[in-house]
Short mmCIF file of C-alpha atoms in Angstrom, two decimals:
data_model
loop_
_atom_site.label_atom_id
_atom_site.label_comp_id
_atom_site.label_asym_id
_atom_site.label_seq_id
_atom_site.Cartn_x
_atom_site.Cartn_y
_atom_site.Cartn_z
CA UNK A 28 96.21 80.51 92.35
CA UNK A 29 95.18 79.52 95.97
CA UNK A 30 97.88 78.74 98.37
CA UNK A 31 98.27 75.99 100.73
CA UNK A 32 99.30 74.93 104.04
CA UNK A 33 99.84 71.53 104.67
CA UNK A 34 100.25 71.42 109.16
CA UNK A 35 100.45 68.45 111.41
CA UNK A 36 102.03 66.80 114.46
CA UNK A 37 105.66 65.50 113.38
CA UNK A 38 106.37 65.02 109.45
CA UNK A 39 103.48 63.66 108.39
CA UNK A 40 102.94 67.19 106.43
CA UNK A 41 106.18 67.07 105.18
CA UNK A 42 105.79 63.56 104.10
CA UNK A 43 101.94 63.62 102.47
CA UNK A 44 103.38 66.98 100.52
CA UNK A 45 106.24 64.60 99.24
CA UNK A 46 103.88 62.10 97.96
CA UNK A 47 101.28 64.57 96.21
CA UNK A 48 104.54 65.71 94.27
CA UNK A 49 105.39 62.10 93.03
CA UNK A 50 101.41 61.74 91.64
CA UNK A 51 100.85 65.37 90.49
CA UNK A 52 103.83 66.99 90.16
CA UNK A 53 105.80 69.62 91.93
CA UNK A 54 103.22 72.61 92.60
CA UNK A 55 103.96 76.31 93.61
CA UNK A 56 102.96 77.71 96.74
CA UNK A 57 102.26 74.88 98.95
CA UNK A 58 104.42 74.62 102.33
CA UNK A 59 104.55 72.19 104.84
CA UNK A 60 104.63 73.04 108.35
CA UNK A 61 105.34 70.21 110.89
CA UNK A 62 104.73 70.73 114.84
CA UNK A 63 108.56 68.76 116.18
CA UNK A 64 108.30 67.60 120.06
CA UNK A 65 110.75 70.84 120.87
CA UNK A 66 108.48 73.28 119.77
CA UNK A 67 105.57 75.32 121.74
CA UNK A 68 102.64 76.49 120.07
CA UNK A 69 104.38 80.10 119.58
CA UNK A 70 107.04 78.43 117.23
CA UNK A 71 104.30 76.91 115.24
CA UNK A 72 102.43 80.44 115.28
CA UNK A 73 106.13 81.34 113.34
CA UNK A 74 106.13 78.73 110.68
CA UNK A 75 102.99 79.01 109.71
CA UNK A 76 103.36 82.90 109.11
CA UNK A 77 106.30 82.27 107.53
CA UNK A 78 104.76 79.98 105.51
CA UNK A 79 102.00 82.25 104.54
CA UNK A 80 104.33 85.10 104.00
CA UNK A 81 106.42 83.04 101.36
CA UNK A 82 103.10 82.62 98.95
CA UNK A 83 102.71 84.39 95.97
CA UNK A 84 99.35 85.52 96.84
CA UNK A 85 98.28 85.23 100.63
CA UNK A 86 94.89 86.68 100.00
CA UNK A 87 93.24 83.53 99.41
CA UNK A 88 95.03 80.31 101.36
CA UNK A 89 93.43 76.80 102.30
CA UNK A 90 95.12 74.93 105.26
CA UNK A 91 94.84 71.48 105.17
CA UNK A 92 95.40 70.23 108.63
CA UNK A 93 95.72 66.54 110.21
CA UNK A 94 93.65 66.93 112.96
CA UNK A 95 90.63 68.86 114.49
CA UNK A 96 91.38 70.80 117.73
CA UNK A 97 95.00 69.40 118.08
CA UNK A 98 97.59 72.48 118.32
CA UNK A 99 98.35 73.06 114.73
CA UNK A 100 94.63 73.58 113.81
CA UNK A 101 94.34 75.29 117.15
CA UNK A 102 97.25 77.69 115.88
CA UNK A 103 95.76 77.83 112.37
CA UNK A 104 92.51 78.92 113.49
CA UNK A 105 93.87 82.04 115.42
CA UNK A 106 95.69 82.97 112.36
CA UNK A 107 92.35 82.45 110.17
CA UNK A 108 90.16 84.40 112.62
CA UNK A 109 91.07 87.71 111.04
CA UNK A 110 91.09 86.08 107.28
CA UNK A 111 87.70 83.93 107.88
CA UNK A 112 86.07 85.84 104.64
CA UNK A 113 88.76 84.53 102.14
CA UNK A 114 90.45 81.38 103.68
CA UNK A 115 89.33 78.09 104.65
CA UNK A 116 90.13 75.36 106.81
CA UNK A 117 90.06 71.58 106.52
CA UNK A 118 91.11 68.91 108.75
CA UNK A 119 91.97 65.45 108.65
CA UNK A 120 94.20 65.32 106.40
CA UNK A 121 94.92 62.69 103.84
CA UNK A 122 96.50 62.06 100.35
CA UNK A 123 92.77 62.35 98.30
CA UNK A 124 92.42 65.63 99.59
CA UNK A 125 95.46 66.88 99.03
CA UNK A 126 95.70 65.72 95.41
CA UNK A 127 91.92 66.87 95.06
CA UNK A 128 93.12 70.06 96.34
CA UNK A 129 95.53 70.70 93.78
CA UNK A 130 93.54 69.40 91.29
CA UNK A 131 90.82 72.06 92.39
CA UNK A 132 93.02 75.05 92.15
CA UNK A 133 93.71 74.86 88.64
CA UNK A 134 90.02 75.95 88.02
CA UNK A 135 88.85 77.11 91.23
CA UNK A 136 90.21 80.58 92.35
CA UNK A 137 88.63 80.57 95.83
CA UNK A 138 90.32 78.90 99.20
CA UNK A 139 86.63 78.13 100.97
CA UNK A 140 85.16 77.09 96.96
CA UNK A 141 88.32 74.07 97.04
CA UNK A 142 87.65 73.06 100.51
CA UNK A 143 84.07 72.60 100.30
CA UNK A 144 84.38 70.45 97.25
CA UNK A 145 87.64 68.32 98.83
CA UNK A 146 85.66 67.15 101.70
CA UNK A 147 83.99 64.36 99.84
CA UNK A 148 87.03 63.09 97.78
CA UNK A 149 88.74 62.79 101.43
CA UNK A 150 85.65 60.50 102.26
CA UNK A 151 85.80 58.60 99.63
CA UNK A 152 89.01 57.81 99.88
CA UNK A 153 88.35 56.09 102.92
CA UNK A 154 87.67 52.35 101.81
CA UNK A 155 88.13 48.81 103.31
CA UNK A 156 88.52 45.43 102.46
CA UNK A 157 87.13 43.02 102.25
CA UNK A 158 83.87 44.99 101.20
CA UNK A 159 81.69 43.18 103.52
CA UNK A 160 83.25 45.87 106.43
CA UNK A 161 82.25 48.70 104.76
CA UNK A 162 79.09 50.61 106.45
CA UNK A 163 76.42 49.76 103.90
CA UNK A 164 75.23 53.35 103.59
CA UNK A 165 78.63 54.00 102.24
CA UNK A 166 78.81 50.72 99.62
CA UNK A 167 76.51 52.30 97.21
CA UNK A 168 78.45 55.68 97.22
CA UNK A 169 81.58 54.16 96.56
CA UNK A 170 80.48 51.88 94.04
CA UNK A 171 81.17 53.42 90.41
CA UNK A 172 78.68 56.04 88.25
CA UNK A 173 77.41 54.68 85.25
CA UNK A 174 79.41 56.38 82.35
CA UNK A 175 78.02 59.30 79.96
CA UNK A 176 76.98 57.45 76.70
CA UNK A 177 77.54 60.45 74.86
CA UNK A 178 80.30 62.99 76.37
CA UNK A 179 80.65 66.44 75.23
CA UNK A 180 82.60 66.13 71.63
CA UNK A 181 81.43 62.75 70.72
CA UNK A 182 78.27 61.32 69.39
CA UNK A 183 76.52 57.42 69.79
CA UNK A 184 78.62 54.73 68.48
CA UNK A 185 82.15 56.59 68.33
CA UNK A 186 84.82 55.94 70.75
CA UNK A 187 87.04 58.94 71.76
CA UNK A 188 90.70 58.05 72.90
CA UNK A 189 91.33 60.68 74.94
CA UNK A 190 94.83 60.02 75.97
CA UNK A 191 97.35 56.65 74.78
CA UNK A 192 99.97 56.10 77.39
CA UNK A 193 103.39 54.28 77.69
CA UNK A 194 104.19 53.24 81.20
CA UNK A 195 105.78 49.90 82.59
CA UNK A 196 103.62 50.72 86.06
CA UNK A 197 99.98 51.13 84.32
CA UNK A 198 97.11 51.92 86.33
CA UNK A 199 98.51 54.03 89.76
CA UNK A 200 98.34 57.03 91.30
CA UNK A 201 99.83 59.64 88.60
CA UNK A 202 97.40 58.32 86.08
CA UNK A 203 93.92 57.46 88.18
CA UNK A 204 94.54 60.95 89.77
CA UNK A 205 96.65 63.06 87.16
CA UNK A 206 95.62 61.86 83.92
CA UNK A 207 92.48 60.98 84.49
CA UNK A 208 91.57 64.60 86.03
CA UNK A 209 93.03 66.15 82.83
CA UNK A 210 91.33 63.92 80.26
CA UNK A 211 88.21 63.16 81.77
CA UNK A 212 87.61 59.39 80.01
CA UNK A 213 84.77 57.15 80.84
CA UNK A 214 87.05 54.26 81.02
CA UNK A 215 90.83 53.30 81.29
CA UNK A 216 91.91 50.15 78.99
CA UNK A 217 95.18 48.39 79.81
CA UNK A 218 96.31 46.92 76.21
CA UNK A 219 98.95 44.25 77.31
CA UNK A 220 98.85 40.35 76.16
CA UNK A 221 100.88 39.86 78.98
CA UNK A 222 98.35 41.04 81.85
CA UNK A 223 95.71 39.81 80.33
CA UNK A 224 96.60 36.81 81.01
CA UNK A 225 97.14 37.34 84.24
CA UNK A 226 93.77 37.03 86.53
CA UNK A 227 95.95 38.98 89.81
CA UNK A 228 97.12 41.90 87.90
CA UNK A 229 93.62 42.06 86.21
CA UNK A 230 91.95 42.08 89.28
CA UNK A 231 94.07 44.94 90.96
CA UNK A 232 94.40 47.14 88.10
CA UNK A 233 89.85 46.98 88.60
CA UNK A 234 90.81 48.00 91.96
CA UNK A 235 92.73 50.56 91.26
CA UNK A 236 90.41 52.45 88.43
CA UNK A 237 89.29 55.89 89.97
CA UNK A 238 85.43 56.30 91.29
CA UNK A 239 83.00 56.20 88.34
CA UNK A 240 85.52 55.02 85.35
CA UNK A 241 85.60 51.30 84.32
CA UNK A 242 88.97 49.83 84.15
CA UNK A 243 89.44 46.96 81.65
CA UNK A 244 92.63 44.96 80.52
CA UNK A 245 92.36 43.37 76.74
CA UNK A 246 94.81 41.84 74.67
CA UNK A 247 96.09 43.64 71.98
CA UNK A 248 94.03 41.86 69.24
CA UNK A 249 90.73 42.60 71.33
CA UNK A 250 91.85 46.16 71.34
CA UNK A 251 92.18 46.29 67.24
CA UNK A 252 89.16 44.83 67.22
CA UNK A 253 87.34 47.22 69.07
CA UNK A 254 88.79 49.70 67.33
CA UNK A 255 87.41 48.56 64.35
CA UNK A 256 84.17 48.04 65.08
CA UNK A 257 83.57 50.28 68.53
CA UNK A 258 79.77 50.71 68.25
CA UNK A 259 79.16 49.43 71.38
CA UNK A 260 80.78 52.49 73.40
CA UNK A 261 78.13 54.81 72.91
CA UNK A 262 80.71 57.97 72.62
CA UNK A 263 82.31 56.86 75.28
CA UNK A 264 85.68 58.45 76.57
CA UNK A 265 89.05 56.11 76.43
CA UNK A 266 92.33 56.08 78.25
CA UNK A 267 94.34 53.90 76.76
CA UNK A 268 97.65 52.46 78.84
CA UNK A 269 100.19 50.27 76.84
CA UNK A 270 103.20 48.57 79.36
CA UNK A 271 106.30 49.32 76.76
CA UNK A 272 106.33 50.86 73.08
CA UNK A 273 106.27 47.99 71.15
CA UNK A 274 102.99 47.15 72.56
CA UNK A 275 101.79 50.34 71.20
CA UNK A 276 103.45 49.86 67.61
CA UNK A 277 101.52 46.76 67.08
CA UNK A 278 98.16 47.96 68.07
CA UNK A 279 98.87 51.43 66.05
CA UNK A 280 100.18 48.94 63.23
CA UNK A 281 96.44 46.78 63.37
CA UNK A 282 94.51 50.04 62.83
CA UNK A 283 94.11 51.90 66.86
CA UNK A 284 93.46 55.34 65.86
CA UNK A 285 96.69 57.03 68.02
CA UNK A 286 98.18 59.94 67.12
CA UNK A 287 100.37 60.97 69.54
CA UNK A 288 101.71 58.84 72.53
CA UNK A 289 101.93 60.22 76.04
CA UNK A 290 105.49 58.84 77.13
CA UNK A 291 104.95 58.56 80.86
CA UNK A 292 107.74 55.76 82.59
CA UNK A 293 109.82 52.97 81.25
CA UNK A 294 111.07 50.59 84.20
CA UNK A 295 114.77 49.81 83.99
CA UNK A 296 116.03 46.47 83.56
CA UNK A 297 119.28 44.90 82.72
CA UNK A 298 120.50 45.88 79.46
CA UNK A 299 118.80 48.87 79.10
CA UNK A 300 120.28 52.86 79.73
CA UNK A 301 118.22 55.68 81.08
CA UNK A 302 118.62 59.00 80.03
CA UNK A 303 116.42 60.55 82.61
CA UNK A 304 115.52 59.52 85.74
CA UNK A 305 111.48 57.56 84.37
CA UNK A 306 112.90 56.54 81.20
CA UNK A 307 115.21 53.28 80.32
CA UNK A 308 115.65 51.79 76.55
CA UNK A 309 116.93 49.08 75.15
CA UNK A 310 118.13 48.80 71.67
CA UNK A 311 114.21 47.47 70.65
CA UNK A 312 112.73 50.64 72.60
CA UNK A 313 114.54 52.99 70.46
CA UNK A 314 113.74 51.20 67.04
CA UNK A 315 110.54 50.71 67.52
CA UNK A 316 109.99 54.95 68.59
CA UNK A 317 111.90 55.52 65.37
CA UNK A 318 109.38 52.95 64.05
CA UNK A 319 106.70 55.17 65.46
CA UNK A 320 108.27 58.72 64.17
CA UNK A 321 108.14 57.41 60.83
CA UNK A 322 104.26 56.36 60.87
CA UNK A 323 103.61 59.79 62.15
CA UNK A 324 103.28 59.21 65.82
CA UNK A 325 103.72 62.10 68.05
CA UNK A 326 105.30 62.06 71.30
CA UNK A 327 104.30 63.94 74.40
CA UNK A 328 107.19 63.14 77.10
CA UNK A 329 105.60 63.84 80.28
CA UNK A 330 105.13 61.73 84.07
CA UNK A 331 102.10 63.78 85.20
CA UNK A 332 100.37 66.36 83.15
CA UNK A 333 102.03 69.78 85.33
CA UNK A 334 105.44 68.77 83.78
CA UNK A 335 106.90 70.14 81.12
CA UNK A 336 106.85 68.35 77.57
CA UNK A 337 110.64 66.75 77.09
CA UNK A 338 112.46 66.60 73.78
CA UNK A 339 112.05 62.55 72.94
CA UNK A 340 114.52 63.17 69.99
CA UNK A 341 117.34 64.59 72.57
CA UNK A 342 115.98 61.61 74.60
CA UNK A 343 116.72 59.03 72.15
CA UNK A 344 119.51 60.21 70.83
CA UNK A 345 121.33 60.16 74.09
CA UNK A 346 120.01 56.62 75.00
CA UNK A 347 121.29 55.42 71.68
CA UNK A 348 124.74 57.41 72.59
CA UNK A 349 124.19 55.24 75.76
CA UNK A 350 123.80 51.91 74.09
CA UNK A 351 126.58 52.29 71.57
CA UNK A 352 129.23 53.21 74.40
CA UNK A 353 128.42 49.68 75.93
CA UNK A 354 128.80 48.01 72.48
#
């Protein structure tokens, strides 16, 4: 797997690396080297070949850098001059590249391969509002692709749910990056009578759908109907997002074809234990997942698709432990 260096002036390496591993996940060789207001350019020149010397494989590394000619590309680039047929170097940094970039790696084994294809991800995630500002050669490259009407696996008139999600916090940055990277859909559906009737949330959850998916929010009744009679959608790819279980078990219960429920963050509120540090239950969360169990409904516990899959019996059962020590 390519390595990477994250460099810049102060923390902001340290910091951007911090936030990539809240929306995808911890990731293996990655390092963050920061340029402190004590140091010369020779103890940069040491971190970063520290840094390099820590990776798993050093024979193919990408250095993502904040800015062009400042000292820690400056240093970088003296490193890379004796590397310059393997490794790769991009500047101005920000969190779309970086989360492109590790995106990338998973099927891309080459440093200069990732960094030509981050560069216009890092563009694009350069946007303004309101939209009027935006330089009108970039408005129609940020405005969304029109959807395949027939992805590979499905055929016209079929809808393909490609992944059903629990989480209180819908449509942010672990699923429009993560989720949607890993299931490719054509368009995310918040199911949620409560948001739907709610214009705001409606209106940023649009805003917040990745470049060329469609982001709807339905109630749960629209959402059985569809299911029922999905013509419309062409093959089209779905990502569903429910706000707490028992939106999920009603939808399931009016005929939604789910068969296993990705189990991604449950907000705590009073009243309700967590187990583990994105998941809180109340008595009603836990009957209505044993509710779920019994239908058939499998579980896949994970926040962003690089964890690991969790146990959500051992999860339950020590939430329920939880609840019946406050009783």
């Amino acid at each position: 797997m390519v390595s990477i260096v994250i460099a810049s002036h102060g923390k902001f390496a340290d910091g951007i690396k911090q936030s990539g591993s809240m929306i995808f996940g911890e990731q293996e060789d990655v390092q963050s080297v920061t340029l402190m207001p004590d140091m010369g350019p020779d103890d940069l020149k040491k971190k970063l070949q520290d840094a390099i010397a820590s990776f798993s494989d050093q024979d193919q590394v990408l250095f993502l850098v904040d800015l062009w000619g400042g000292t820690p590309f400056n240093q970088v680039n003296g490193l890379f001059e004796e590397h310059k047929d393997k490794w790769a170097i991009v500047a101005g940094l920000n969190l779309p590249m970086l989360i492109e970039a590790y995106a990338s790696r998973l099927s891309m084994d080459s440093a200069q391969e990732i960094a030509a294809h981050i560069i216009e991800t890092a563009k694009d995630g350069v946007k303004v509002r309101p939209e009027e500002l935006q330089p009108k050669e970039e408005k129609a490259a940020a405005a969304p692709a029109a959807a395949p009407k027939t992805p590979a696996g499905g055929h016209p008139g079929s809808l393909q749910y490609v992944l059903a999600r629990i989480d209180s916090r819908l449509l942010h940055g672990q699923v429009a990056t993560g989720w949607t990277r890993s299931t490719n859909p054509t368009r995310i559906i918040v199911v949620s009578d409560a948001v739907a009737k709610d214009d705001l949330r409606k209106q940023l959850i649009q805003q917040a759908a990745p470049a060329g998916v469609h982001a709807h929010v339905v109630p749960i009744k629209k959402m059985i109907e569809l299911a029922q009679d999905d013509k419309h959608f062409g093959g089209e790819r779905a990502l569903l997002l429910f706000e707490s279980p028992e939106d999920a078990l009603q939808a399931i219960k009016g005929g939604v074809p789910i068969k296993t429920l990705n189990v991604g963050s449950m907000a705590h509120s009073e009243g309700k234990v967590q187990p583990n540090k994105v998941l809180a239950f109340s008595q009603e969360d836990i009957d209505t997942f044993n509710k779920l169990k019994d239908m058939g409904i499998d579980f896949d516990v994970r926040k962003v698709p690089a964890d690991g899959e969790g146990n959500m019996q051992s999860i339950l059962d020590k939430a329920q432990a939880e609840l019946n020590k406050q009783k």
